PDB file of C-alpha atoms in Angstrom:
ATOM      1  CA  UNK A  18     113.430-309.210  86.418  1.00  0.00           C
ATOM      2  CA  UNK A  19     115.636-307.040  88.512  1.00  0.00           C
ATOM      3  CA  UNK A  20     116.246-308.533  92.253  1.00  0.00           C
ATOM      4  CA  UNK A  21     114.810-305.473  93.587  1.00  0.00           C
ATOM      5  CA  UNK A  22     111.382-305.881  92.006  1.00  0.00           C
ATOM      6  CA  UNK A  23     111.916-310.029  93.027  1.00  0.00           C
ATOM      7  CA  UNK A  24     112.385-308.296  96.725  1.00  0.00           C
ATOM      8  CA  UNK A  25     109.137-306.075  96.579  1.00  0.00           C
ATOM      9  CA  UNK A  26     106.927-308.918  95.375  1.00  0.00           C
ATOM     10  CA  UNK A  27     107.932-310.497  98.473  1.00  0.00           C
ATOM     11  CA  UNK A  28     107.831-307.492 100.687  1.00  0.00           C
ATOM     12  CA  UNK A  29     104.210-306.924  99.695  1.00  0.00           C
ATOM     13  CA  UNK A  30     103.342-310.693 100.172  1.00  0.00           C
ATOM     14  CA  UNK A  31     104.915-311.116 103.786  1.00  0.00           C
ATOM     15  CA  UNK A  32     103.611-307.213 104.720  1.00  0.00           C
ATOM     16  CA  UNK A  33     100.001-308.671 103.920  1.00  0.00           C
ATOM     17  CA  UNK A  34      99.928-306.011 101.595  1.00  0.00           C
ATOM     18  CA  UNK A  35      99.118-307.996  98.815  1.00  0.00           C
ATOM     19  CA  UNK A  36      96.425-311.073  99.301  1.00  0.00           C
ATOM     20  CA  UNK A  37      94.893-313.338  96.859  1.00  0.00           C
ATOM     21  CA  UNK A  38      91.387-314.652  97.186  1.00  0.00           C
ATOM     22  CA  UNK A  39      87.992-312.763  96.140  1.00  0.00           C
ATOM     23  CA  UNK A  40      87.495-309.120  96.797  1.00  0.00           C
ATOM     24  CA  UNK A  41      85.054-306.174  95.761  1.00  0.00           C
ATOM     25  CA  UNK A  42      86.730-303.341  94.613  1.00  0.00           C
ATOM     26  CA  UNK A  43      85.207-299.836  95.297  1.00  0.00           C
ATOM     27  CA  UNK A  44      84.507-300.104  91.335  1.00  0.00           C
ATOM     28  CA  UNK A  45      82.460-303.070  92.266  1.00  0.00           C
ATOM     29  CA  UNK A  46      84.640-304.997  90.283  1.00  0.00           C
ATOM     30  CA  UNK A  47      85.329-308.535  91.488  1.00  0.00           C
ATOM     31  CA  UNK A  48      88.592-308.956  91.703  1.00  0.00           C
ATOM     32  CA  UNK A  49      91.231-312.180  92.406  1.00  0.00           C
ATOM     33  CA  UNK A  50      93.883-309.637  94.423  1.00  0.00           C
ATOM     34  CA  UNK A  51      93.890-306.876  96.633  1.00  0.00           C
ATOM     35  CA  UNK A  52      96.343-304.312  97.376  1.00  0.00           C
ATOM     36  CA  UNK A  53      96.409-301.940 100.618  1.00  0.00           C
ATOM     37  CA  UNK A  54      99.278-300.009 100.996  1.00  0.00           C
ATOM     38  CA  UNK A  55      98.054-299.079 104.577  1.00  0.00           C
ATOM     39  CA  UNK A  56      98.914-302.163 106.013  1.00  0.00           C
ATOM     40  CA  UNK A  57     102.681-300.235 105.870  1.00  0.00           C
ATOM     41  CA  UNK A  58     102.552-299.232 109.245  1.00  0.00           C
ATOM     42  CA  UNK A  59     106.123-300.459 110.823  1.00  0.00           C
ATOM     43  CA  UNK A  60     109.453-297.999 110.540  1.00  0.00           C
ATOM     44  CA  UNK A  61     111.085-300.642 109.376  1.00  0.00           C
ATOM     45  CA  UNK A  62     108.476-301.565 106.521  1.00  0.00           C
ATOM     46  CA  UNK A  63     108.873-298.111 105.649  1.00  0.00           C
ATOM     47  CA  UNK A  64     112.485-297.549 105.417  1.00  0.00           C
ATOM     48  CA  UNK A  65     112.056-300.783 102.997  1.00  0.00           C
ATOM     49  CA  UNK A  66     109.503-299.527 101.269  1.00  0.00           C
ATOM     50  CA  UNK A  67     110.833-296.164 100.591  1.00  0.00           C
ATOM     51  CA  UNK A  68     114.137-298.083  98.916  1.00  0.00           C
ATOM     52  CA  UNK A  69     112.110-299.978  96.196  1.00  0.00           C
ATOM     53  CA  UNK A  70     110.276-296.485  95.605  1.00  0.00           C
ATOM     54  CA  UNK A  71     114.375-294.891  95.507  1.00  0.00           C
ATOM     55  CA  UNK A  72     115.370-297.376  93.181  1.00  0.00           C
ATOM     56  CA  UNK A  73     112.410-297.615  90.604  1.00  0.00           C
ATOM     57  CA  UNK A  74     112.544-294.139  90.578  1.00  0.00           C
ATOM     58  CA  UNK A  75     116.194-293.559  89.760  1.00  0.00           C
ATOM     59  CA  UNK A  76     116.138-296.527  87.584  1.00  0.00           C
ATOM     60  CA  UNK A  77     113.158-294.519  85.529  1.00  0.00           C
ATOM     61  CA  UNK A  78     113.951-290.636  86.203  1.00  0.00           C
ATOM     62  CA  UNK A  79     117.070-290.871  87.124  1.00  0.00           C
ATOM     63  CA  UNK A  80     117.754-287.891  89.546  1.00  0.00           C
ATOM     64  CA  UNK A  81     117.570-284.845  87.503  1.00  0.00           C
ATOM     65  CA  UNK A  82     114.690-283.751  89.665  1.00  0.00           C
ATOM     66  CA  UNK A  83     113.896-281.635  92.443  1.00  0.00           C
ATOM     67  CA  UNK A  84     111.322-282.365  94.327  1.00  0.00           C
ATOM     68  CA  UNK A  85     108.870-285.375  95.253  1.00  0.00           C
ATOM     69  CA  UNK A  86     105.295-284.839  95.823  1.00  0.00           C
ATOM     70  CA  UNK A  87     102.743-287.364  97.303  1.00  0.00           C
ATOM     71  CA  UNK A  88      99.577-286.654  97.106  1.00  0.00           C
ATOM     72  CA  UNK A  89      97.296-286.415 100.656  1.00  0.00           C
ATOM     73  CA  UNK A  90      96.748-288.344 102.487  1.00  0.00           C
ATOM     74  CA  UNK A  91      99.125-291.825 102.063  1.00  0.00           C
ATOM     75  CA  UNK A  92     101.505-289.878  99.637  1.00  0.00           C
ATOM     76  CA  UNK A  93     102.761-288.031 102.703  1.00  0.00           C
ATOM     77  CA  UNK A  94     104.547-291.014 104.429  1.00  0.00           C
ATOM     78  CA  UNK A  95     105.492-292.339 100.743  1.00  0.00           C
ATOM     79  CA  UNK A  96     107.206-289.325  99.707  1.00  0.00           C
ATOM     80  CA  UNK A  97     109.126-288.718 103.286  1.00  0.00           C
ATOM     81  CA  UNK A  98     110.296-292.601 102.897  1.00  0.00           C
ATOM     82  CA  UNK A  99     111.747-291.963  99.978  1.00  0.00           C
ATOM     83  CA  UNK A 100     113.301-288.963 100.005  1.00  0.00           C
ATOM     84  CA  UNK A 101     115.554-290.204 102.938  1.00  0.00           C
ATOM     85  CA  UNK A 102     115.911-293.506 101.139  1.00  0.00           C
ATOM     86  CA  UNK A 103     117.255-291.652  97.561  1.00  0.00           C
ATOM     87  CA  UNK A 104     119.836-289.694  99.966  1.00  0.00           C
ATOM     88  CA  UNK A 105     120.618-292.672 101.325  1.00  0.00           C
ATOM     89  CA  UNK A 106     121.468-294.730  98.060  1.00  0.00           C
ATOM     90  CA  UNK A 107     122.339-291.999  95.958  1.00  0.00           C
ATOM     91  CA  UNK A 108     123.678-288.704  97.679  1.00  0.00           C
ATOM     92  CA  UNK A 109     121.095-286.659  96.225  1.00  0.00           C
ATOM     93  CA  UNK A 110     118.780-284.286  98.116  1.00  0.00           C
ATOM     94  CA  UNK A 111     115.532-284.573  96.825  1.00  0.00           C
ATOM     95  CA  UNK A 112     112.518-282.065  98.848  1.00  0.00           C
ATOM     96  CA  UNK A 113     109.297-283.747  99.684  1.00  0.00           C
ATOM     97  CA  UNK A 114     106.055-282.238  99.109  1.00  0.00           C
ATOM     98  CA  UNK A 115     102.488-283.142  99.773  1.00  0.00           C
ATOM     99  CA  UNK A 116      98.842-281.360  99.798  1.00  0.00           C
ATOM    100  CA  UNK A 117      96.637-280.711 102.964  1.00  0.00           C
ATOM    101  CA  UNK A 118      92.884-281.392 102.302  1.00  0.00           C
ATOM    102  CA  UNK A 119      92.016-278.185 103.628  1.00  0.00           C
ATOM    103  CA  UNK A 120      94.346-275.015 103.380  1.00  0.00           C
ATOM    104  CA  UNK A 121      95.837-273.639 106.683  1.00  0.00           C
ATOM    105  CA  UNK A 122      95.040-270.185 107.215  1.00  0.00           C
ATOM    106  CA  UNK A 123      97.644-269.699 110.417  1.00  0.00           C
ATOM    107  CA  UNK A 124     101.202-271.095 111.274  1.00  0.00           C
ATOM    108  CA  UNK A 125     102.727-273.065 107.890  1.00  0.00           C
ATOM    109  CA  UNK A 126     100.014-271.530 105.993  1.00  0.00           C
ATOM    110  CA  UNK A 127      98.672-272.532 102.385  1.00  0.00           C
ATOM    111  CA  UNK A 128      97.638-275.891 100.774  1.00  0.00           C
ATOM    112  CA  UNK A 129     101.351-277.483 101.032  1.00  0.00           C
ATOM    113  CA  UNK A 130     102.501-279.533 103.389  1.00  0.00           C
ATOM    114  CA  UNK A 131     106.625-279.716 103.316  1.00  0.00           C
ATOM    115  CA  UNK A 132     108.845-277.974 100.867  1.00  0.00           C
ATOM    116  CA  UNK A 133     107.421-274.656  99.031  1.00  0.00           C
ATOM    117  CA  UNK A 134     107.417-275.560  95.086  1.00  0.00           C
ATOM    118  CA  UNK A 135     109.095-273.184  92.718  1.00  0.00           C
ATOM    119  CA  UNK A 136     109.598-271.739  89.466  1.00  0.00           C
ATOM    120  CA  UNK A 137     112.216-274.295  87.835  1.00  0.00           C
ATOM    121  CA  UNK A 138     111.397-277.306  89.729  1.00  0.00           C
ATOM    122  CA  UNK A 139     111.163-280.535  88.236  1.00  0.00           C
ATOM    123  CA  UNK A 140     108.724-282.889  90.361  1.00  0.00           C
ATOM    124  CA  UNK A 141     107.960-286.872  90.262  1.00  0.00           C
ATOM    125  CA  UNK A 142     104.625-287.635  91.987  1.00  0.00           C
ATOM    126  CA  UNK A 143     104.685-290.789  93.970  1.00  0.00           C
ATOM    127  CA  UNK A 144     101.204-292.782  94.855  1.00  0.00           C
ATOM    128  CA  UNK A 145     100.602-296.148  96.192  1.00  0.00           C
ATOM    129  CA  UNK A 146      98.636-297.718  93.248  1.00  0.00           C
ATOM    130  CA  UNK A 147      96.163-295.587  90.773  1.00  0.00           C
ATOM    131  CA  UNK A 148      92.717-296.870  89.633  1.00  0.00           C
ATOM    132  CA  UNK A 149      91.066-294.748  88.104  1.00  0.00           C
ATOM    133  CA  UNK A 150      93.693-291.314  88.096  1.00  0.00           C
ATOM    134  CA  UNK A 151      91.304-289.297  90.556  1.00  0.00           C
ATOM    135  CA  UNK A 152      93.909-288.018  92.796  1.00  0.00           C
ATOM    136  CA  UNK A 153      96.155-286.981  89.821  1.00  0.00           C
ATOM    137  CA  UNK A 154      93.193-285.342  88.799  1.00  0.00           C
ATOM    138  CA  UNK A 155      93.084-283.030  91.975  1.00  0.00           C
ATOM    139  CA  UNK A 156      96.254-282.927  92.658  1.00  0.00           C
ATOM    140  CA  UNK A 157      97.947-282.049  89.261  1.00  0.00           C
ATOM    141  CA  UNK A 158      96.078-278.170  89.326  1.00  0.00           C
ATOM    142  CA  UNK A 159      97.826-277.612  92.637  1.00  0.00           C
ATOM    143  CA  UNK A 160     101.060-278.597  91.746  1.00  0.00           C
ATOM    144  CA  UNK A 161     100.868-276.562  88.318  1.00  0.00           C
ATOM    145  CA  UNK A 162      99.652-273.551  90.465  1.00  0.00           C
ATOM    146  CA  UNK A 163     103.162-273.457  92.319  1.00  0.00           C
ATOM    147  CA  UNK A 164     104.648-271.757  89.051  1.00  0.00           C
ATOM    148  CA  UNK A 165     106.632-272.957  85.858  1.00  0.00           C
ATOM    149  CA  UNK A 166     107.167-276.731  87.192  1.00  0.00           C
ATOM    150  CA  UNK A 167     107.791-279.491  85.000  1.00  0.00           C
ATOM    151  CA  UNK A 168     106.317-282.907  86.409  1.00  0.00           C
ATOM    152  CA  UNK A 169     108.767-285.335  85.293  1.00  0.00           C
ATOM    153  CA  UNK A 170     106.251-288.365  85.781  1.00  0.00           C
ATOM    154  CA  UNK A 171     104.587-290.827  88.051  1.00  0.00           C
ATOM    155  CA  UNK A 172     105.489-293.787  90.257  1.00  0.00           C
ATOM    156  CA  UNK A 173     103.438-296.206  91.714  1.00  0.00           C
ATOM    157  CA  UNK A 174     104.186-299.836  93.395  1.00  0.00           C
ATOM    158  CA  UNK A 175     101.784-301.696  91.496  1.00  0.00           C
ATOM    159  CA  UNK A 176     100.303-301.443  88.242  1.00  0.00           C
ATOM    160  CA  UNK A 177      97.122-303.385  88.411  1.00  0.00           C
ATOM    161  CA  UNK A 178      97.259-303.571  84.426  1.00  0.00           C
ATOM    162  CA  UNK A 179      93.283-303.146  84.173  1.00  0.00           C
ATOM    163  CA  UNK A 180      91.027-300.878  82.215  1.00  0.00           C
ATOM    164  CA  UNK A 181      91.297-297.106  84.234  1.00  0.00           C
ATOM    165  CA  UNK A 182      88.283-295.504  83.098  1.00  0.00           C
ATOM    166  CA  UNK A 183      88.293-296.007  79.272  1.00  0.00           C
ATOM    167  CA  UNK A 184      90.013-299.083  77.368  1.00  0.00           C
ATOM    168  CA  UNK A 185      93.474-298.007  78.646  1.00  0.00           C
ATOM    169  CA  UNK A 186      94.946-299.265  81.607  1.00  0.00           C
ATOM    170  CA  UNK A 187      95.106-296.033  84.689  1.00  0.00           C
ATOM    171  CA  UNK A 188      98.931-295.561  83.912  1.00  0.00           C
ATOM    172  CA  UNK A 189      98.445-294.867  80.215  1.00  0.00           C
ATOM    173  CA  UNK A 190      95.481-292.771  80.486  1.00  0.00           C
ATOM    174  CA  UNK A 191      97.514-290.678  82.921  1.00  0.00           C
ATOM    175  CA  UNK A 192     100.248-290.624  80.297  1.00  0.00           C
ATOM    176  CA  UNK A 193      98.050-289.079  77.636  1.00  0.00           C
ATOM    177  CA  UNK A 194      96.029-287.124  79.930  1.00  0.00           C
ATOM    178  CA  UNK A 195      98.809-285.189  81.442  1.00  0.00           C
ATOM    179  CA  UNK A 196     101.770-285.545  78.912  1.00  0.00           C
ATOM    180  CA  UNK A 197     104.288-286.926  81.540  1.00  0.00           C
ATOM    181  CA  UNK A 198     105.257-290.763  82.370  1.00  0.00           C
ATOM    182  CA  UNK A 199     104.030-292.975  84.699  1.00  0.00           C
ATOM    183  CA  UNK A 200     105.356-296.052  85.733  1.00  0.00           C
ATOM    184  CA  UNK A 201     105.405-299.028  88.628  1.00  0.00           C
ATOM    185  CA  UNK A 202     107.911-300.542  90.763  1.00  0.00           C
ATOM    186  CA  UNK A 203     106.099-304.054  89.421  1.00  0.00           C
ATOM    187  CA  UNK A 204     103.550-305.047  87.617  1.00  0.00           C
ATOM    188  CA  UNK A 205     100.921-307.802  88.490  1.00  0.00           C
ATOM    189  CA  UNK A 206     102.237-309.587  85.233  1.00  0.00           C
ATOM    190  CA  UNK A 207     105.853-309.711  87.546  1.00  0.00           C
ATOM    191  CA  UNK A 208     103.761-310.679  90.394  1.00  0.00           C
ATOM    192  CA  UNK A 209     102.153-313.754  88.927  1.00  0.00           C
ATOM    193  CA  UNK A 210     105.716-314.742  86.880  1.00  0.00           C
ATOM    194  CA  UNK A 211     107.529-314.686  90.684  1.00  0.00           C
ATOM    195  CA  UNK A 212     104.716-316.382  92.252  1.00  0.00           C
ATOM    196  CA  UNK A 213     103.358-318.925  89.916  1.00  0.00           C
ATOM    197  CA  UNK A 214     103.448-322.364  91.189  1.00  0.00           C
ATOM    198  CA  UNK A 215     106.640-321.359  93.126  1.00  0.00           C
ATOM    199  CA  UNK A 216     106.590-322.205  96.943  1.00  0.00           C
ATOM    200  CA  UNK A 217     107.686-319.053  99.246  1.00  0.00           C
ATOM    201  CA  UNK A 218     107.799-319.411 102.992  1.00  0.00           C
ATOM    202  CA  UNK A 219     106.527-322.696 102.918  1.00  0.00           C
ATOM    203  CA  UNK A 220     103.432-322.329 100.389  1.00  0.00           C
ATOM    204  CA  UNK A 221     102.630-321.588  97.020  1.00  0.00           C
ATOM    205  CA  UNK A 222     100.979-317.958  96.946  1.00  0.00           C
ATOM    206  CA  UNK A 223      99.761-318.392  93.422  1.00  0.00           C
ATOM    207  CA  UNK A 224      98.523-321.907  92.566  1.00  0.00           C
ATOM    208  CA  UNK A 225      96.887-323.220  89.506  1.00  0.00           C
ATOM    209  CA  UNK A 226      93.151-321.804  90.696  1.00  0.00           C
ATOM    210  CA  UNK A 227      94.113-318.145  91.565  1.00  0.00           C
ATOM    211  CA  UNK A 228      96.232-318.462  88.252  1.00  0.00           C
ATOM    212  CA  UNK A 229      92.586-319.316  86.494  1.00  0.00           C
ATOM    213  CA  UNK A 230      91.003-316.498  88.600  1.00  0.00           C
ATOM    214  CA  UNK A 231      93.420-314.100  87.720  1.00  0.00           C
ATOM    215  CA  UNK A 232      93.306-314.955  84.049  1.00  0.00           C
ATOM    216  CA  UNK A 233      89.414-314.667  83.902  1.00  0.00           C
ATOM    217  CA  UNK A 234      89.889-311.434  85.546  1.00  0.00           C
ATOM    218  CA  UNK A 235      91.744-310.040  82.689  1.00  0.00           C
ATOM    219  CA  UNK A 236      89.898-311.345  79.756  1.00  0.00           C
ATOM    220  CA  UNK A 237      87.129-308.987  81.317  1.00  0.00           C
ATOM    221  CA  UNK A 238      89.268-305.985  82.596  1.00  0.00           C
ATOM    222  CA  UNK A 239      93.048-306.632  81.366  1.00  0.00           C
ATOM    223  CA  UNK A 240      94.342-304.109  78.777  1.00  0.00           C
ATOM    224  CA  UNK A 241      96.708-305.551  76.144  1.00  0.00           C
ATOM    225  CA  UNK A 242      98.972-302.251  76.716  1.00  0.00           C
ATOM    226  CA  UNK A 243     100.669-301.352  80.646  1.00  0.00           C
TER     227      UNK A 243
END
């Protein structure tokens, strides 16, 4: 596993981003982990934050693309992390791009927030973690509206590796849904192989009964495919 992704498991652990224990998901799924990407709220979680997303994305795309869009409303701060972040580690300007709820109608008009999309523009669409592909849903007939764009694929920070809405996990029904890639800075397959039984910080984040939990979880909602 690349040191990066080691780093991020980490990051998300000591940001409180990432908990173990027993949680309801808005699925009503009962679920051993819990992610909330909100809990980002420092600049200097952010500027950390929008590295991982630089890397995983260069390491995946590359940077033969033009623009990064993140959709409303936690996309915004994503996509303006990272954008300074990928300048930052690799001299590339990248635009950032996001969607207002509601169109403006006076001032910086229209249903964009950030850089104008255009004709020729390759995009990457950057999201905190995707469940069930709704905001893709809403979001990808705005972005195709800009003009002849080519959306060059997805990132998230973790792939939950559970059934999305069908026996696929969210990732891969977005991948043959939409026809372009989508990928994670970790999975929670990583997560548990850099936390298992390990101490960090003083205690062991994943012992032997949120190992069991986390198993029974995915005999029920694991997908043998990312």
């Amino acid at each position: 596993m690349d040191a990066y992704k080691q780093e991020f498991i980490e990051f998300m652990v000591d940001s409180q981003v990432l908990k173990f224990g027993e949680f309801t998901l808005k699925s009503g799924r009962k679920s051993p982990f819990f992610m909330n990407a909100g809990l980002y709220v420092t600049g200097a979680q952010l500027e950390k934050l929008g590295e991982y997303y630089a890397k995983a994305i260069h390491d995946n795309y590359g940077d033969d693309f033009d623009v990064l869009f993140g959709p409303a409303y936690k996309g915004i701060p994503l996509s303006v992390a990272t954008t300074m972040a990928f300048h930052r580690l690799y001299g590339k300007e990248i635009r950032y791009c996001s969607n207002r709820k509601e169109a403006k109608d006076h001032g910086d008009a229209g249903i964009l927030l950030g850089s104008p999309i255009k004709d020729g523009d390759k995009i990457v669409i950057i999201e905190d973690v995707t469940t069930s592909g709704k905001s893709i849903e809403e979001t990808f007939p705005i972005i195709q509206a800009q003009g002849d764009v080519e959306i060059v694929g997805l990132m998230v920070s973790l792939n939950r590796m559970e059934r999305g809405k069908g026996t696929q996990s969210a990732l891969a029904e977005i991948k043959e849904k939409y026809g372009f890639d989508a990928n994670a800075i970790v999975t929670m397959e990583e997560v548990v192989e850099h936390l298992y039984n390990k101490e960090y910080n003083g205690k062991v984040i994943i012992d032997d009964t949120i190992k069991t939990a986390i198993d029974a979880y995915y005999e029920q909602y694991g997908v043998k495919n990312n």
